[in-house]
Amino acid sequence: MRRFSRAAVTAAVATAVVTGTAGWASDTAQRPVTGPPPGTEAWRSDRSLGRALPDPGSASPGEVAAFFKNLTEVQRQRLSARHPFVVGNLDGAPVSLRYRANALARGALGSGSDGRQILVYDPRGRGQLAEVFGDLARARRVAVVVPGSDIDAGTFDRTREMARSLYEAANDPGDRDGGAASPDRASSGAWTGAGDDRAEDGPANAVNPKDTSNIGNTGKAGKAASPEDTGTGHAGRTLTAGRTPDSRTADGRTPDSRTTEGRTGKDSAGSVPAGNGPNGTVAVIAWAGYTTPVGVGLDAAAGDLAEAGAERLARFTRGVAATGAARPALFCHSYGSVVCGLAAERAGATDIVALGSPGMRADTVADLHTGARVWAAKAPSDWISKVPNVEFAGLGHGTDPTAPEFGARRVPAGDTAGHAGYFAPGTSSLRAFASIARGAAR
């Protein structure tokens, strides 16, 4: 009873803090973008192939991958040209085809085509984006950066820079874990950076949100790539570097998944994009694919946006896996760790890293119901430490993932500055993240 009373008092204090800001934050309440991508009705009506196309609202990523695998290149091109907003956001569609479709979609809304590898482009609401650094088809490892509050198409640069920093660190030929960081003195000492010889290797354009209900025929299609394996890539058990959890290879792929897409290490235009060449073996995705909270308010203390985001994240990771890419490691910042916590059971991740986390809506690692290795980092100067770690009446996100009772592996962050410095070059946190992304950390 005393424990319950203490939690109730703490929750009441947290609620008072949050609602005390509601006077200025009430107009920032967000409605999550859900459902199939814009242009879906035109896609559903399309009978150009003599049959119905897979429904974006109900077809699984594996079914989508199988559909595209049975098409000719010309058929893929035509569908991409006719329905760029659908193909560009259709989980399970070939990665390079999505890049091309999103280039067409961005051009249609005036954002231009700059050779970037855009895997998600949804202009609804505040806009959602995902961008890839590296070659998903050839990479032995994949990492996904999941951001927290205040991230959308207009502020995507913040997440993009986190992902770029991780991509460069994970593929740095001069740092192959020989100089991995020692455990933070404040941590449980669980960090080990072990060598792994298998691990080789401009500002974002803001979306102008507009009504996309009538989006249909737009642009021209380039040459489409072949889709790959249709496996979903669910995590089966905790991974140890160098061992395979099931029929997949040591890099997390199915044996037959390394097919034609991306063999040349080139983008859709046939040239190697800056910073995305074929030499790196860790591909990193900056994923701003959900509606995030804005400012300090009830949205940030509640789980509604995280629940909607978790659905989108789990489907996104299954879609990437369905093309034959390696299973991902998730790097989840701030409110993004709430999203990852709710998606953990379905995301098929090898590792889940919570950094600057207010909680993952779980009391312990076991409550996440995942075979992924779970890591946690919190800087000494991170203001997130002032957030009460409770969950009561729908507010708050539960146990601090860095607390010993949670059971996560601690990542050193003693030299990390504040809430936004975890990916800063030269920090022990970034070195640790790079080792985790390479599959070398244990």
Short mmCIF file of C-alpha atoms in Angstrom, two decimals:
data_model
loop_
_atom_site.label_atom_id
_atom_site.label_comp_id
_atom_site.label_asym_id
_atom_site.label_seq_id
_atom_site.Cartn_x
_atom_site.Cartn_y
_atom_site.Cartn_z
CA MET A 1 0.00 0.00 0.00
CA ARG A 2 2.85 2.35 0.89
CA ARG A 3 4.53 1.58 -2.45
CA PHE A 4 1.30 2.33 -4.31
CA SER A 5 0.85 5.61 -2.43
CA ARG A 6 4.40 6.68 -3.25
CA ALA A 7 3.83 5.93 -6.94
CA ALA A 8 0.53 7.79 -6.88
CA VAL A 9 2.12 10.85 -5.30
CA THR A 10 5.00 10.78 -7.79
CA ALA A 11 2.57 10.44 -10.68
CA ALA A 12 0.51 13.32 -9.33
CA VAL A 13 3.63 15.49 -9.20
CA ALA A 14 4.56 14.48 -12.75
CA THR A 15 1.02 15.23 -13.92
CA ALA A 16 1.14 18.62 -12.25
CA VAL A 17 4.42 19.43 -13.97
CA VAL A 18 3.05 18.41 -17.36
CA THR A 19 -0.36 20.04 -17.00
CA GLY A 20 1.28 23.14 -15.61
CA THR A 21 2.66 23.73 -19.11
CA ALA A 22 -0.61 22.89 -20.83
CA GLY A 23 -1.66 26.50 -20.97
CA TRP A 24 0.93 27.20 -23.63
CA ALA A 25 1.25 23.67 -25.00
CA SER A 26 -2.41 22.73 -25.42
CA ASP A 27 -2.46 23.68 -29.07
CA THR A 28 0.46 21.30 -29.75
CA ALA A 29 -1.63 18.15 -29.20
CA GLN A 30 -0.93 15.86 -32.15
CA ARG A 31 -3.10 13.44 -34.07
CA PRO A 32 -0.98 10.56 -35.35
CA VAL A 33 -0.78 9.88 -39.07
CA THR A 34 -1.95 6.31 -39.55
CA GLY A 35 -3.23 4.07 -42.32
CA PRO A 36 -1.96 3.42 -45.84
CA PRO A 37 0.04 6.01 -47.81
CA PRO A 38 -1.42 8.85 -49.88
CA GLY A 39 -2.67 7.80 -53.30
CA THR A 40 -3.95 4.46 -52.02
CA GLU A 41 -7.42 4.78 -53.57
CA ALA A 42 -5.96 5.22 -57.07
CA TRP A 43 -3.68 2.24 -56.42
CA ARG A 44 -6.59 0.08 -55.33
CA SER A 45 -8.49 0.98 -58.49
CA ASP A 46 -5.58 0.15 -60.80
CA ARG A 47 -6.21 -2.96 -62.95
CA SER A 48 -3.39 -2.35 -65.43
CA LEU A 49 -1.94 -5.78 -64.64
CA GLY A 50 -5.27 -7.49 -65.10
CA ARG A 51 -5.66 -8.11 -61.37
CA ALA A 52 -5.88 -6.26 -58.08
CA LEU A 53 -2.65 -4.84 -56.64
CA PRO A 54 -1.73 -5.74 -53.04
CA ASP A 55 -3.71 -3.57 -50.65
CA PRO A 56 -1.36 -1.20 -48.79
CA GLY A 57 -3.67 -1.34 -45.80
CA SER A 58 -3.80 -5.11 -45.36
CA ALA A 59 -1.07 -6.88 -47.36
CA SER A 60 1.93 -7.97 -45.28
CA PRO A 61 5.44 -6.82 -46.24
CA GLY A 62 6.20 -10.40 -47.28
CA GLU A 63 3.18 -10.45 -49.60
CA VAL A 64 4.24 -7.12 -51.09
CA ALA A 65 7.78 -8.41 -51.67
CA ALA A 66 6.45 -11.57 -53.36
CA PHE A 67 4.19 -9.46 -55.59
CA PHE A 68 7.04 -7.31 -56.88
CA LYS A 69 9.29 -10.31 -57.29
CA ASN A 70 6.89 -11.74 -59.86
CA LEU A 71 6.75 -8.55 -61.96
CA THR A 72 8.95 -7.61 -64.88
CA GLU A 73 11.17 -4.56 -64.62
CA VAL A 74 8.90 -2.69 -67.03
CA GLN A 75 5.86 -3.44 -64.88
CA ARG A 76 7.66 -2.19 -61.77
CA GLN A 77 8.68 0.97 -63.56
CA ARG A 78 5.17 1.69 -64.67
CA LEU A 79 3.67 1.18 -61.24
CA SER A 80 6.31 3.41 -59.70
CA ALA A 81 5.61 6.16 -62.25
CA ARG A 82 1.86 5.88 -61.88
CA HIS A 83 1.78 5.63 -58.06
CA PRO A 84 4.99 7.12 -56.61
CA PHE A 85 3.49 7.99 -53.22
CA VAL A 86 2.29 4.42 -52.73
CA VAL A 87 5.36 2.59 -54.05
CA GLY A 88 7.70 4.93 -52.19
CA ASN A 89 6.07 4.10 -48.86
CA LEU A 90 5.07 0.49 -49.47
CA ASP A 91 6.84 -1.73 -46.95
CA GLY A 92 8.19 -4.80 -48.73
CA ALA A 93 8.70 -3.09 -52.09
CA PRO A 94 12.26 -3.24 -53.49
CA VAL A 95 14.44 -0.64 -51.78
CA SER A 96 15.88 0.95 -54.92
CA LEU A 97 12.40 1.15 -56.45
CA ARG A 98 11.24 3.05 -53.37
CA TYR A 99 14.17 5.43 -53.75
CA ARG A 100 13.11 6.19 -57.31
CA ALA A 101 9.44 6.52 -56.45
CA ASN A 102 10.20 8.95 -53.63
CA ALA A 103 12.42 11.01 -55.92
CA LEU A 104 9.41 11.33 -58.22
CA ALA A 105 7.09 12.17 -55.34
CA ARG A 106 9.44 14.80 -53.94
CA GLY A 107 9.79 16.33 -57.38
CA ALA A 108 6.01 16.48 -57.71
CA LEU A 109 5.77 18.53 -54.51
CA GLY A 110 8.64 20.81 -55.44
CA SER A 111 11.31 19.36 -53.16
CA GLY A 112 13.51 18.38 -56.08
CA SER A 113 15.56 15.25 -56.68
CA ASP A 114 19.07 15.37 -55.21
CA GLY A 115 20.18 11.74 -55.35
CA ARG A 116 19.43 11.07 -51.68
CA GLN A 117 18.23 7.59 -50.71
CA ILE A 118 14.77 8.42 -49.37
CA LEU A 119 12.95 5.30 -48.19
CA VAL A 120 9.87 7.04 -46.71
CA TYR A 121 8.28 10.25 -47.94
CA ASP A 122 4.82 10.98 -46.56
CA PRO A 123 3.76 14.66 -46.68
CA ARG A 124 0.66 14.20 -44.57
CA GLY A 125 0.48 16.02 -41.25
CA ARG A 126 3.87 17.48 -40.36
CA GLY A 127 5.56 15.16 -42.87
CA GLN A 128 7.50 11.93 -42.35
CA LEU A 129 10.83 10.87 -43.85
CA ALA A 130 13.35 8.06 -43.74
CA GLU A 131 16.77 8.27 -45.37
CA VAL A 132 19.38 5.56 -45.87
CA PHE A 133 23.13 5.95 -45.52
CA GLY A 134 24.97 3.08 -47.16
CA ASP A 135 23.82 0.15 -49.26
CA LEU A 136 20.97 -1.81 -47.65
CA ALA A 137 21.28 -4.65 -50.14
CA ARG A 138 24.98 -5.26 -49.52
CA ALA A 139 25.39 -4.19 -45.89
CA ARG A 140 26.10 -6.98 -43.42
CA ARG A 141 24.48 -4.93 -40.65
CA VAL A 142 21.66 -2.41 -40.54
CA ALA A 143 20.95 0.23 -37.89
CA VAL A 144 17.84 2.37 -37.54
CA VAL A 145 17.85 5.67 -35.62
CA VAL A 146 14.45 6.40 -34.05
CA PRO A 147 14.10 10.02 -32.84
CA GLY A 148 12.07 11.58 -30.07
CA SER A 149 9.94 14.71 -29.75
CA ASP A 150 9.78 17.63 -32.16
CA ILE A 151 11.04 15.71 -35.20
CA ASP A 152 9.19 15.91 -38.51
CA ALA A 153 9.97 16.75 -42.12
CA GLY A 154 10.95 20.30 -41.22
CA THR A 155 13.37 19.27 -38.45
CA PHE A 156 14.57 16.01 -40.02
CA ASP A 157 18.14 17.33 -40.19
CA ARG A 158 18.60 16.50 -36.50
CA THR A 159 17.87 12.80 -37.01
CA ARG A 160 19.73 12.78 -40.31
CA GLU A 161 22.89 14.03 -38.61
CA MET A 162 22.60 11.39 -35.87
CA ALA A 163 22.34 8.69 -38.52
CA ARG A 164 25.21 10.10 -40.57
CA SER A 165 27.41 10.26 -37.48
CA LEU A 166 26.64 6.63 -36.63
CA TYR A 167 27.19 5.55 -40.25
CA GLU A 168 30.61 7.19 -40.39
CA ALA A 169 31.68 5.82 -37.00
CA ALA A 170 30.45 2.27 -37.70
CA ASN A 171 32.27 2.16 -41.04
CA ASP A 172 35.46 3.91 -39.91
CA PRO A 173 38.30 1.60 -41.07
CA GLY A 174 40.52 3.02 -38.32
CA ASP A 175 38.18 1.94 -35.54
CA ARG A 176 37.34 -1.74 -35.62
CA ASP A 177 36.61 -2.00 -31.89
CA GLY A 178 40.22 -2.23 -30.91
CA GLY A 179 39.72 1.07 -29.11
CA ALA A 180 36.22 0.45 -27.87
CA ALA A 181 35.19 2.43 -24.83
CA SER A 182 35.50 1.06 -21.33
CA PRO A 183 32.39 0.92 -19.15
CA ASP A 184 31.14 4.19 -17.73
CA ARG A 185 32.11 4.28 -14.05
CA ALA A 186 28.47 4.96 -13.19
CA SER A 187 27.31 1.94 -15.14
CA SER A 188 26.92 -1.66 -14.14
CA GLY A 189 30.09 -2.51 -16.05
CA ALA A 190 28.21 -4.62 -18.60
CA TRP A 191 29.81 -3.05 -21.64
CA THR A 192 32.34 -5.06 -23.63
CA GLY A 193 33.61 -3.92 -27.00
CA ALA A 194 35.04 -6.97 -28.72
CA GLY A 195 36.78 -7.09 -32.07
CA ASP A 196 34.96 -8.53 -35.07
CA ASP A 197 36.84 -9.02 -38.31
CA ARG A 198 33.60 -9.74 -40.11
CA ALA A 199 32.49 -6.13 -39.79
CA GLU A 200 33.96 -4.19 -42.68
CA ASP A 201 32.66 -1.60 -43.40
CA GLY A 202 23.36 19.24 -47.20
CA PRO A 203 20.46 19.95 -45.28
CA ALA A 204 17.24 18.06 -45.75
CA ASN A 205 14.51 19.58 -47.85
CA ALA A 206 11.42 20.29 -45.79
CA VAL A 207 8.14 18.82 -46.94
CA ASN A 208 5.34 21.22 -47.67
CA PRO A 209 2.34 19.30 -46.33
CA LYS A 210 -0.72 19.49 -48.53
CA ASP A 211 -3.81 17.54 -49.38
CA THR A 212 -2.62 14.42 -51.20
CA SER A 213 -5.97 12.69 -51.60
CA ASN A 214 -5.92 13.12 -55.38
CA ILE A 215 -2.29 12.23 -55.97
CA GLY A 216 -2.03 9.90 -58.92
CA ASN A 217 -0.02 9.89 -62.14
CA THR A 218 3.28 11.68 -61.59
CA GLY A 219 6.73 11.68 -63.12
CA LYS A 220 8.70 9.08 -65.02
CA ALA A 221 10.11 5.88 -63.72
CA GLY A 222 13.72 4.86 -63.93
CA LYS A 223 14.94 1.30 -64.28
CA ALA A 224 13.56 -0.77 -61.43
CA ALA A 225 15.59 -3.19 -59.36
CA SER A 226 14.71 -6.75 -58.49
CA PRO A 227 13.17 -7.41 -55.09
CA GLU A 228 14.84 -9.90 -52.83
CA ASP A 229 14.03 -12.45 -50.17
CA THR A 230 10.60 -12.26 -48.54
CA GLY A 231 11.52 -13.41 -45.03
CA THR A 232 10.22 -11.24 -42.20
CA GLY A 233 13.36 -11.42 -40.07
CA HIS A 234 11.75 -11.78 -36.62
CA ALA A 235 14.14 -12.05 -33.70
CA GLY A 236 14.08 -15.53 -32.25
CA ARG A 237 16.54 -15.31 -29.37
CA THR A 238 19.29 -13.16 -27.97
CA LEU A 239 22.17 -12.84 -30.41
CA THR A 240 25.88 -13.24 -29.81
CA ALA A 241 28.24 -11.82 -32.40
CA GLY A 242 29.38 -14.53 -34.77
CA ARG A 243 26.47 -16.90 -34.14
CA THR A 244 23.33 -17.37 -36.15
CA PRO A 245 19.94 -17.50 -34.40
CA ASP A 246 18.20 -19.53 -37.10
CA SER A 247 18.63 -20.27 -40.80
CA ARG A 248 20.04 -16.80 -41.40
CA THR A 249 23.70 -16.12 -41.98
CA ALA A 250 25.93 -14.44 -39.40
CA ASP A 251 24.97 -11.01 -40.70
CA GLY A 252 21.27 -11.58 -40.10
CA ARG A 253 20.20 -12.43 -43.66
CA THR A 254 18.67 -15.49 -45.16
CA PRO A 255 21.15 -17.46 -47.29
CA ASP A 256 19.32 -16.68 -50.55
CA SER A 257 18.72 -13.00 -49.88
CA ARG A 258 21.83 -11.57 -51.50
CA THR A 259 20.57 -11.26 -55.02
CA THR A 260 20.77 -8.62 -57.69
CA GLU A 261 19.71 -5.40 -56.00
CA GLY A 262 22.66 -3.21 -55.05
CA ARG A 263 25.43 -5.47 -56.36
CA THR A 264 27.13 -2.53 -58.03
CA GLY A 265 26.90 -0.26 -54.99
CA LYS A 266 25.28 2.40 -57.14
CA ASP A 267 22.18 4.46 -56.75
CA SER A 268 19.22 4.64 -59.11
CA ALA A 269 21.04 7.02 -61.43
CA GLY A 270 24.01 4.67 -61.75
CA SER A 271 26.45 6.74 -59.69
CA VAL A 272 27.74 6.24 -56.18
CA PRO A 273 26.14 8.90 -53.94
CA ALA A 274 28.34 10.94 -51.63
CA GLY A 275 28.68 9.20 -48.28
CA ASN A 276 26.80 6.15 -49.49
CA GLY A 277 29.44 4.15 -51.30
CA PRO A 278 29.81 0.36 -51.37
CA ASN A 279 32.72 0.16 -48.93
CA GLY A 280 30.71 0.34 -45.71
CA THR A 281 29.22 -2.82 -44.27
CA VAL A 282 26.82 -1.07 -41.88
CA ALA A 283 23.89 0.76 -43.45
CA VAL A 284 22.12 3.29 -41.25
CA ILE A 285 18.55 4.53 -41.63
CA ALA A 286 17.34 7.83 -40.20
CA TRP A 287 13.69 6.98 -39.55
CA ALA A 288 11.31 9.84 -38.77
CA GLY A 289 8.31 7.75 -39.77
CA TYR A 290 5.85 8.55 -37.01
CA THR A 291 4.06 11.56 -35.53
CA THR A 292 6.21 12.79 -32.64
CA PRO A 293 5.12 14.92 -29.67
CA VAL A 294 5.65 18.66 -29.94
CA GLY A 295 7.06 20.53 -26.99
CA VAL A 296 6.32 19.70 -23.37
CA GLY A 297 2.76 18.53 -22.90
CA LEU A 298 0.50 15.59 -22.35
CA ASP A 299 1.52 13.97 -25.65
CA ALA A 300 5.08 13.56 -24.36
CA ALA A 301 3.88 12.03 -21.10
CA ALA A 302 1.30 9.73 -22.70
CA GLY A 303 1.75 6.68 -24.90
CA ASP A 304 -0.78 7.30 -27.68
CA LEU A 305 1.71 8.64 -30.23
CA ALA A 306 4.21 5.95 -29.26
CA GLU A 307 1.65 3.19 -29.82
CA ALA A 308 0.86 4.51 -33.30
CA GLY A 309 4.58 4.93 -33.98
CA ALA A 310 5.34 1.39 -32.82
CA GLU A 311 2.94 -0.02 -35.40
CA ARG A 312 4.66 1.94 -38.14
CA LEU A 313 8.17 1.07 -36.94
CA ALA A 314 7.45 -2.66 -36.71
CA ARG A 315 5.94 -2.72 -40.18
CA PHE A 316 8.85 -0.67 -41.54
CA THR A 317 11.52 -3.01 -40.15
CA ARG A 318 9.62 -6.07 -41.41
CA GLY A 319 9.38 -4.41 -44.81
CA VAL A 320 13.13 -3.81 -44.96
CA ALA A 321 13.77 -7.41 -43.89
CA ALA A 322 11.37 -8.68 -46.57
CA THR A 323 13.68 -7.27 -49.24
CA GLY A 324 16.55 -9.40 -47.92
CA ALA A 325 18.33 -6.76 -45.85
CA ALA A 326 19.94 -7.68 -42.53
CA ARG A 327 17.91 -7.47 -39.36
CA PRO A 328 18.29 -4.07 -37.72
CA ALA A 329 19.72 -2.70 -34.52
CA LEU A 330 17.45 0.07 -33.21
CA PHE A 331 18.94 3.22 -31.68
CA CYS A 332 16.08 4.91 -29.88
CA HIS A 333 16.46 8.45 -28.56
CA SER A 334 14.25 10.01 -25.89
CA TYR A 335 10.53 9.50 -26.71
CA GLY A 336 11.72 7.25 -29.55
CA SER A 337 12.69 4.70 -26.89
CA VAL A 338 9.02 4.55 -25.84
CA VAL A 339 8.19 3.72 -29.47
CA CYS A 340 10.89 1.04 -29.57
CA GLY A 341 9.75 -0.45 -26.29
CA LEU A 342 6.22 -0.91 -27.63
CA ALA A 343 7.54 -2.25 -30.96
CA ALA A 344 10.20 -4.53 -29.48
CA GLU A 345 8.26 -7.78 -29.75
CA ARG A 346 7.43 -7.24 -33.45
CA ALA A 347 10.40 -5.31 -34.85
CA GLY A 348 12.71 -8.30 -35.41
CA ALA A 349 15.71 -6.36 -34.08
CA THR A 350 19.07 -7.82 -33.11
CA ASP A 351 19.72 -5.02 -30.61
CA ILE A 352 17.65 -2.23 -29.07
CA VAL A 353 19.50 0.75 -27.61
CA ALA A 354 17.60 3.23 -25.42
CA LEU A 355 19.43 6.54 -25.03
CA GLY A 356 18.23 9.49 -23.01
CA SER A 357 15.10 7.48 -22.31
CA PRO A 358 12.10 8.48 -20.17
CA GLY A 359 11.18 4.77 -20.02
CA MET A 360 10.09 2.05 -22.43
CA ARG A 361 6.63 1.26 -20.99
CA ALA A 362 8.12 -1.84 -19.39
CA ASP A 363 9.34 -2.65 -15.88
CA THR A 364 12.15 -4.94 -17.03
CA VAL A 365 13.83 -6.18 -20.19
CA ALA A 366 11.77 -9.36 -19.95
CA ASP A 367 8.60 -7.28 -20.27
CA LEU A 368 9.69 -6.20 -23.76
CA HIS A 369 9.20 -9.81 -24.98
CA THR A 370 12.08 -9.63 -27.42
CA GLY A 371 15.10 -11.79 -28.17
CA ALA A 372 17.11 -8.66 -28.98
CA ARG A 373 19.94 -7.54 -26.76
CA VAL A 374 18.78 -4.43 -24.90
CA TRP A 375 21.19 -1.60 -24.09
CA ALA A 376 20.75 1.72 -22.29
CA ALA A 377 22.71 4.96 -22.05
CA LYS A 378 22.15 8.13 -20.05
CA ALA A 379 24.52 11.05 -19.78
CA PRO A 380 25.19 12.51 -16.32
CA SER A 381 24.03 15.95 -17.53
CA ASP A 382 20.95 14.72 -19.41
CA TRP A 383 17.84 16.54 -18.16
CA ILE A 384 15.83 13.34 -18.73
CA SER A 385 17.06 12.28 -15.26
CA LYS A 386 14.63 14.81 -13.79
CA VAL A 387 11.63 13.06 -15.36
CA PRO A 388 9.87 10.79 -12.81
CA ASN A 389 10.11 7.15 -13.91
CA VAL A 390 6.56 6.09 -13.20
CA GLU A 391 3.57 4.98 -15.20
CA PHE A 392 0.21 5.87 -13.69
CA ALA A 393 -3.21 6.57 -15.20
CA GLY A 394 -1.72 6.51 -18.70
CA LEU A 395 0.99 9.07 -17.95
CA GLY A 396 4.70 8.35 -17.61
CA HIS A 397 6.73 5.61 -19.26
CA GLY A 398 7.93 3.42 -16.41
CA THR A 399 11.29 2.22 -15.19
CA ASP A 400 14.51 3.98 -16.18
CA PRO A 401 16.21 1.60 -18.67
CA THR A 402 19.59 2.41 -17.09
CA ALA A 403 18.39 1.30 -13.65
CA PRO A 404 19.94 -2.02 -12.52
CA GLU A 405 16.53 -3.55 -11.91
CA PHE A 406 15.53 -2.99 -15.53
CA GLY A 407 18.24 -5.41 -16.68
CA ALA A 408 19.61 -3.65 -19.77
CA ARG A 409 23.29 -3.64 -20.66
CA ARG A 410 24.76 -0.24 -19.85
CA VAL A 411 26.50 1.81 -22.53
CA PRO A 412 29.17 4.31 -21.40
CA ALA A 413 28.07 7.95 -21.66
CA GLY A 414 30.20 9.69 -19.07
CA ASP A 415 31.59 12.17 -21.61
CA THR A 416 28.27 12.79 -23.38
CA ALA A 417 26.92 16.34 -23.09
CA GLY A 418 23.26 16.79 -22.26
CA HIS A 419 20.26 15.19 -23.94
CA ALA A 420 21.34 15.60 -27.56
CA GLY A 421 25.04 14.70 -27.47
CA TYR A 422 24.98 10.91 -27.68
CA PHE A 423 26.04 10.78 -31.35
CA ALA A 424 28.71 13.48 -31.05
CA PRO A 425 32.00 12.42 -32.69
CA GLY A 426 34.67 11.30 -30.25
CA THR A 427 32.31 10.38 -27.42
CA SER A 428 32.38 7.01 -25.74
CA SER A 429 28.66 6.65 -26.44
CA LEU A 430 29.15 6.96 -30.20
CA ARG A 431 32.06 4.50 -30.14
CA ALA A 432 29.88 2.05 -28.25
CA PHE A 433 26.96 2.57 -30.65
CA ALA A 434 29.27 1.92 -33.60
CA SER A 435 30.43 -1.35 -32.06
CA ILE A 436 26.84 -2.40 -31.40
CA ALA A 437 25.89 -1.52 -34.98
CA ARG A 438 28.74 -3.68 -36.27
CA GLY A 439 27.55 -6.60 -34.15
CA ALA A 440 30.82 -6.63 -32.22
CA ALA A 441 29.62 -5.58 -28.77
CA ARG A 442 28.61 -8.18 -26.22
#
